[in-house]
mmCIF file of C-alpha atoms in Angstrom:
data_model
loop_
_atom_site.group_PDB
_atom_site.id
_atom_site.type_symbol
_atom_site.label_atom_id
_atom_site.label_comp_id
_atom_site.label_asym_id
_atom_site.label_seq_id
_atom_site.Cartn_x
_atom_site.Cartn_y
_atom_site.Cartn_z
ATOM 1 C CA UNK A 19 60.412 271.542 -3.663
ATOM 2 C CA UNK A 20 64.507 270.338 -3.189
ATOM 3 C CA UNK A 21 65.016 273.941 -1.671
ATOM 4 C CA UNK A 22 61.862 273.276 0.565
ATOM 5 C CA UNK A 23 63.631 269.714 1.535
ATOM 6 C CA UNK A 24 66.925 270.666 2.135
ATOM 7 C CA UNK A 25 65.881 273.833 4.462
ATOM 8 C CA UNK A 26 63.936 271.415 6.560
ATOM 9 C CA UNK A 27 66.760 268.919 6.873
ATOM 10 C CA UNK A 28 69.300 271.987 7.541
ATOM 11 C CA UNK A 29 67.502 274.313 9.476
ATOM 12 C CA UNK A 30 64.416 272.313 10.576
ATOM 13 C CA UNK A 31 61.870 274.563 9.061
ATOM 14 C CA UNK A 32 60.963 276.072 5.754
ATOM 15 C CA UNK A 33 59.476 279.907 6.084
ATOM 16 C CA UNK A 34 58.421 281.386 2.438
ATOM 17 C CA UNK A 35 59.554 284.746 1.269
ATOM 18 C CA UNK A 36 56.637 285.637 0.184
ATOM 19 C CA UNK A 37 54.534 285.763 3.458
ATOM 20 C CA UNK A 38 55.241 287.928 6.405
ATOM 21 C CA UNK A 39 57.509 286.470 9.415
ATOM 22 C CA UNK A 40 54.583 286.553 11.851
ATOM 23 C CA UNK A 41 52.816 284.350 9.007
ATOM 24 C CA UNK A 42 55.415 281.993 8.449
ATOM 25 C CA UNK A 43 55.762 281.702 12.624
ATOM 26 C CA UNK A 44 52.305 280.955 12.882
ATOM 27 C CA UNK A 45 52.723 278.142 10.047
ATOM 28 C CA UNK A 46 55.419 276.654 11.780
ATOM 29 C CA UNK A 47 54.156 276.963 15.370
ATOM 30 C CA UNK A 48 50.862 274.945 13.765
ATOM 31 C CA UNK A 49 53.044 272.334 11.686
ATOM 32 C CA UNK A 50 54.733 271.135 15.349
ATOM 33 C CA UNK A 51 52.826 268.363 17.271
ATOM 34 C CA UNK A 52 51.505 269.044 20.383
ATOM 35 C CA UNK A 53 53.525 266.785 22.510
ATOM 36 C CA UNK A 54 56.541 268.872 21.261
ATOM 37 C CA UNK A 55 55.122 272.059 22.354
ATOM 38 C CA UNK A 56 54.249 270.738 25.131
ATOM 39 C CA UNK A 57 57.790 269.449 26.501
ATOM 40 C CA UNK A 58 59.818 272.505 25.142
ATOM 41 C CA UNK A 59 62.345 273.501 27.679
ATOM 42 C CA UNK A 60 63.037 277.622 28.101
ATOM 43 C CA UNK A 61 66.673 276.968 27.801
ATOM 44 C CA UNK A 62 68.201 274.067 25.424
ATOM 45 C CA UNK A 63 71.851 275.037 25.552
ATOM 46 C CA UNK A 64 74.004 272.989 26.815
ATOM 47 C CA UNK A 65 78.318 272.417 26.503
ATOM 48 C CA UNK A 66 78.832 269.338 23.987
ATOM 49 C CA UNK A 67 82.182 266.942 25.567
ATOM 50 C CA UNK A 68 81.857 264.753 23.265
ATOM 51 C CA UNK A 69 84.784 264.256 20.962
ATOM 52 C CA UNK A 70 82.400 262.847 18.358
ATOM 53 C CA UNK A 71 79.419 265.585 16.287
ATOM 54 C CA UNK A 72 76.154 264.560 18.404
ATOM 55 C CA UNK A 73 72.995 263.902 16.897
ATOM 56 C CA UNK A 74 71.247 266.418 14.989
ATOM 57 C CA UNK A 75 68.540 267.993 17.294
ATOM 58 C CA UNK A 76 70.044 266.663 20.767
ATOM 59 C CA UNK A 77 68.838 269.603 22.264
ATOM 60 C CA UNK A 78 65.267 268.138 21.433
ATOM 61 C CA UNK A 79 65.670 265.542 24.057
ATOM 62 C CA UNK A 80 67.056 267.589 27.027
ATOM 63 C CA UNK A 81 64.063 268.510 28.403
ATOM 64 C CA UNK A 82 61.921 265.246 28.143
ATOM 65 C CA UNK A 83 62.943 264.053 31.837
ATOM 66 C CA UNK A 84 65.141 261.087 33.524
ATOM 67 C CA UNK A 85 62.663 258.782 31.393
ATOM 68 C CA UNK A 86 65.095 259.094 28.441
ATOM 69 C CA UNK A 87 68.019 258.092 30.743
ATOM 70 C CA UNK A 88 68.420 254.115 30.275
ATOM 71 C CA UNK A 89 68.308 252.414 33.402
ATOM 72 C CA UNK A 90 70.925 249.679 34.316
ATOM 73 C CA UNK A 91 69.517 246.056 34.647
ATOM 74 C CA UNK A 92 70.361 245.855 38.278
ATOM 75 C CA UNK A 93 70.048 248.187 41.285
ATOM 76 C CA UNK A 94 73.441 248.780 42.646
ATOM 77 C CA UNK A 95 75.106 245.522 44.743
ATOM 78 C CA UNK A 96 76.365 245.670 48.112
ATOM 79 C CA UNK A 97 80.105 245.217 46.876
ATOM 80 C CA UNK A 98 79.572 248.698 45.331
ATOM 81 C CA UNK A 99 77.982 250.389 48.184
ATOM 82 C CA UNK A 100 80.647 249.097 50.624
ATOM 83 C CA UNK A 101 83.463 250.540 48.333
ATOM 84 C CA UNK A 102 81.551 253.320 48.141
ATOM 85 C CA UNK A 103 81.343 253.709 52.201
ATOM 86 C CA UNK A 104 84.257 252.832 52.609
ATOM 87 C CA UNK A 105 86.205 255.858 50.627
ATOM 88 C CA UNK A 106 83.512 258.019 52.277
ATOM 89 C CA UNK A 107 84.250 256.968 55.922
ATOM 90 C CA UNK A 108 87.973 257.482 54.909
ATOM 91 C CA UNK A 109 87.811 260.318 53.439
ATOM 92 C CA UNK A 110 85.257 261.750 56.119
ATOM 93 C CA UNK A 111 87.516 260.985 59.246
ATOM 94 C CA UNK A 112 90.358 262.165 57.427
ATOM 95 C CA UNK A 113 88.485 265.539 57.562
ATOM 96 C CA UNK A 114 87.956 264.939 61.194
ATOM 97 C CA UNK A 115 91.527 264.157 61.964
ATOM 98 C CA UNK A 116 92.969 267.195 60.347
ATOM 99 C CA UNK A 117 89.683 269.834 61.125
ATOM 100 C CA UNK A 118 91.888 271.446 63.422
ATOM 101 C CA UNK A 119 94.772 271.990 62.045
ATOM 102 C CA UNK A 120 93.868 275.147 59.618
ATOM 103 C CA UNK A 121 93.598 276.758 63.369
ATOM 104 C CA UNK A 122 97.368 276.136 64.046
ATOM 105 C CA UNK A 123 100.529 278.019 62.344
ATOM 106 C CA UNK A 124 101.457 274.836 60.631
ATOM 107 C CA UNK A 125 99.053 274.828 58.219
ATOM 108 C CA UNK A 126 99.290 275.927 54.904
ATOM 109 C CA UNK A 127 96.188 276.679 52.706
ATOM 110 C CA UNK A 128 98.478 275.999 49.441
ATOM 111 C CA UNK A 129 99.611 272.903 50.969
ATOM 112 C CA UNK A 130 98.882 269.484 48.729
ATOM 113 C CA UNK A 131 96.850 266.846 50.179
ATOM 114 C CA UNK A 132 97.794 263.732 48.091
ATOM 115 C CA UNK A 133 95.129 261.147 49.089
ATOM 116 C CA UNK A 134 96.514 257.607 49.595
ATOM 117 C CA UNK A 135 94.648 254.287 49.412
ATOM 118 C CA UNK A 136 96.819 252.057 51.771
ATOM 119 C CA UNK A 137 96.657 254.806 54.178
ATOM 120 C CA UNK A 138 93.588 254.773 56.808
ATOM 121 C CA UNK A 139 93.165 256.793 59.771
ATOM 122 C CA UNK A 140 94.062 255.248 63.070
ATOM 123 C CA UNK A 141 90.412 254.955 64.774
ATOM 124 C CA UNK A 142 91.760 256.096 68.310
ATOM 125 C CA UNK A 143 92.938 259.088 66.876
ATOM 126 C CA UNK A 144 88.443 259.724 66.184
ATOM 127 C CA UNK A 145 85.920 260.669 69.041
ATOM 128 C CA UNK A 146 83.995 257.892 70.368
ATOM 129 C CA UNK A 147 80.745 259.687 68.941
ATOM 130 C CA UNK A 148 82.171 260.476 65.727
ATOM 131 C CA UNK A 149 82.327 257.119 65.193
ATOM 132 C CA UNK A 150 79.473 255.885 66.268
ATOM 133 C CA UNK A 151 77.700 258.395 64.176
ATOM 134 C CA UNK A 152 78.969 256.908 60.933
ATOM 135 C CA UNK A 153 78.533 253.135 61.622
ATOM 136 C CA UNK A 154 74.892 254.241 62.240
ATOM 137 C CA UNK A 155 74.499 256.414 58.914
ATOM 138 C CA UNK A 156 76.357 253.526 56.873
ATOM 139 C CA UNK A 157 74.091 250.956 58.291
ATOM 140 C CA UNK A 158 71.309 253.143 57.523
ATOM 141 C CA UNK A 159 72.085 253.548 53.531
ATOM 142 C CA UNK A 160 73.368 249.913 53.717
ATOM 143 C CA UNK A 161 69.901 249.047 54.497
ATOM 144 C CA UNK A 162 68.459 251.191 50.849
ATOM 145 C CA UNK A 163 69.899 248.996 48.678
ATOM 146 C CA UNK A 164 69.310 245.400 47.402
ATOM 147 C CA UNK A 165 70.408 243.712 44.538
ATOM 148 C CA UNK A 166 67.503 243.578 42.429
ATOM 149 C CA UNK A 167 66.591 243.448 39.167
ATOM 150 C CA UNK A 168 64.906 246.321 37.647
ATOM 151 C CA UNK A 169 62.175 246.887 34.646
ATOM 152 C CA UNK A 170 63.696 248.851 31.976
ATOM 153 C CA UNK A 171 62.670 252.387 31.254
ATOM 154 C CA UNK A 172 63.370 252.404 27.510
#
């Protein structure tokens, strides 16, 4: 019975020598509950970055869903979106500014692009509708989100 025991704990199953494989299958397939059959993924690898061992049978969990991902306590705030935007207008009309220059002999594709935060591009240097075009879509995902609290999912 301690061999049974620790062959469960190591391996998570116990098959006996003294029955055929497609015997001691069966008896395992049977011995699983139904809501673990049922919520079996087809492939539960997945690359560990933890620095720490995980859990014994983590792979268990990866295919029951975003219900097993906790939920923060509050939506996301406006201060977070705005930061957010703001990188992503920056970052989006620097693309603008510079979308032409991989057509000139100046540029270099193994050139560095060191991104700066005090630097911003000058508006002027942006078409009229470019512009426009993202004050409407940040106003638009502005609008999604409101500080809220939120029911817990675990």
């Amino acid at each position: 019975m301690k061999i049974k025991s620790q062959a469960i704990s190591r391996f998570g199953v116990f098959s006996d020598p003294a029955l055929p494989s497609k015997v001691n299958l069966y008896n395992h397939v049977l011995s699983l509950p139904v809501l673990f059959l049922s919520s079996r993924i087809s492939n539960p690898s997945c690359h560990i970055l933890c620095s720490k061992t995980p859990p014994k049978h983590f792979r268990s969990l990866l295919g029951l869903g975003l219900k097993f991902c906790p939920t923060p306590e509050f939506t996301t705030s406006p201060r977070k979106i705005n930061e957010s935007l703001e990188r992503f207008r920056n970052d989006f009309l620097t693309k603008i500014l510079f979308c032409h220059e991989r057509f000139t002999n100046q540029w270099d594709p193994s050139q560095l692009y060191l991104r700066s935060d005090t630097w911003k591009v000058p508006e002027r240097a942006i078409p009229i509708e470019v512009r426009t075009r993202s004050t409407q879509f940040e106003n638009a995902i502005r609008s999604l989100f409101h500080h809220r609290k939120v029911r817990r999912n675990l």
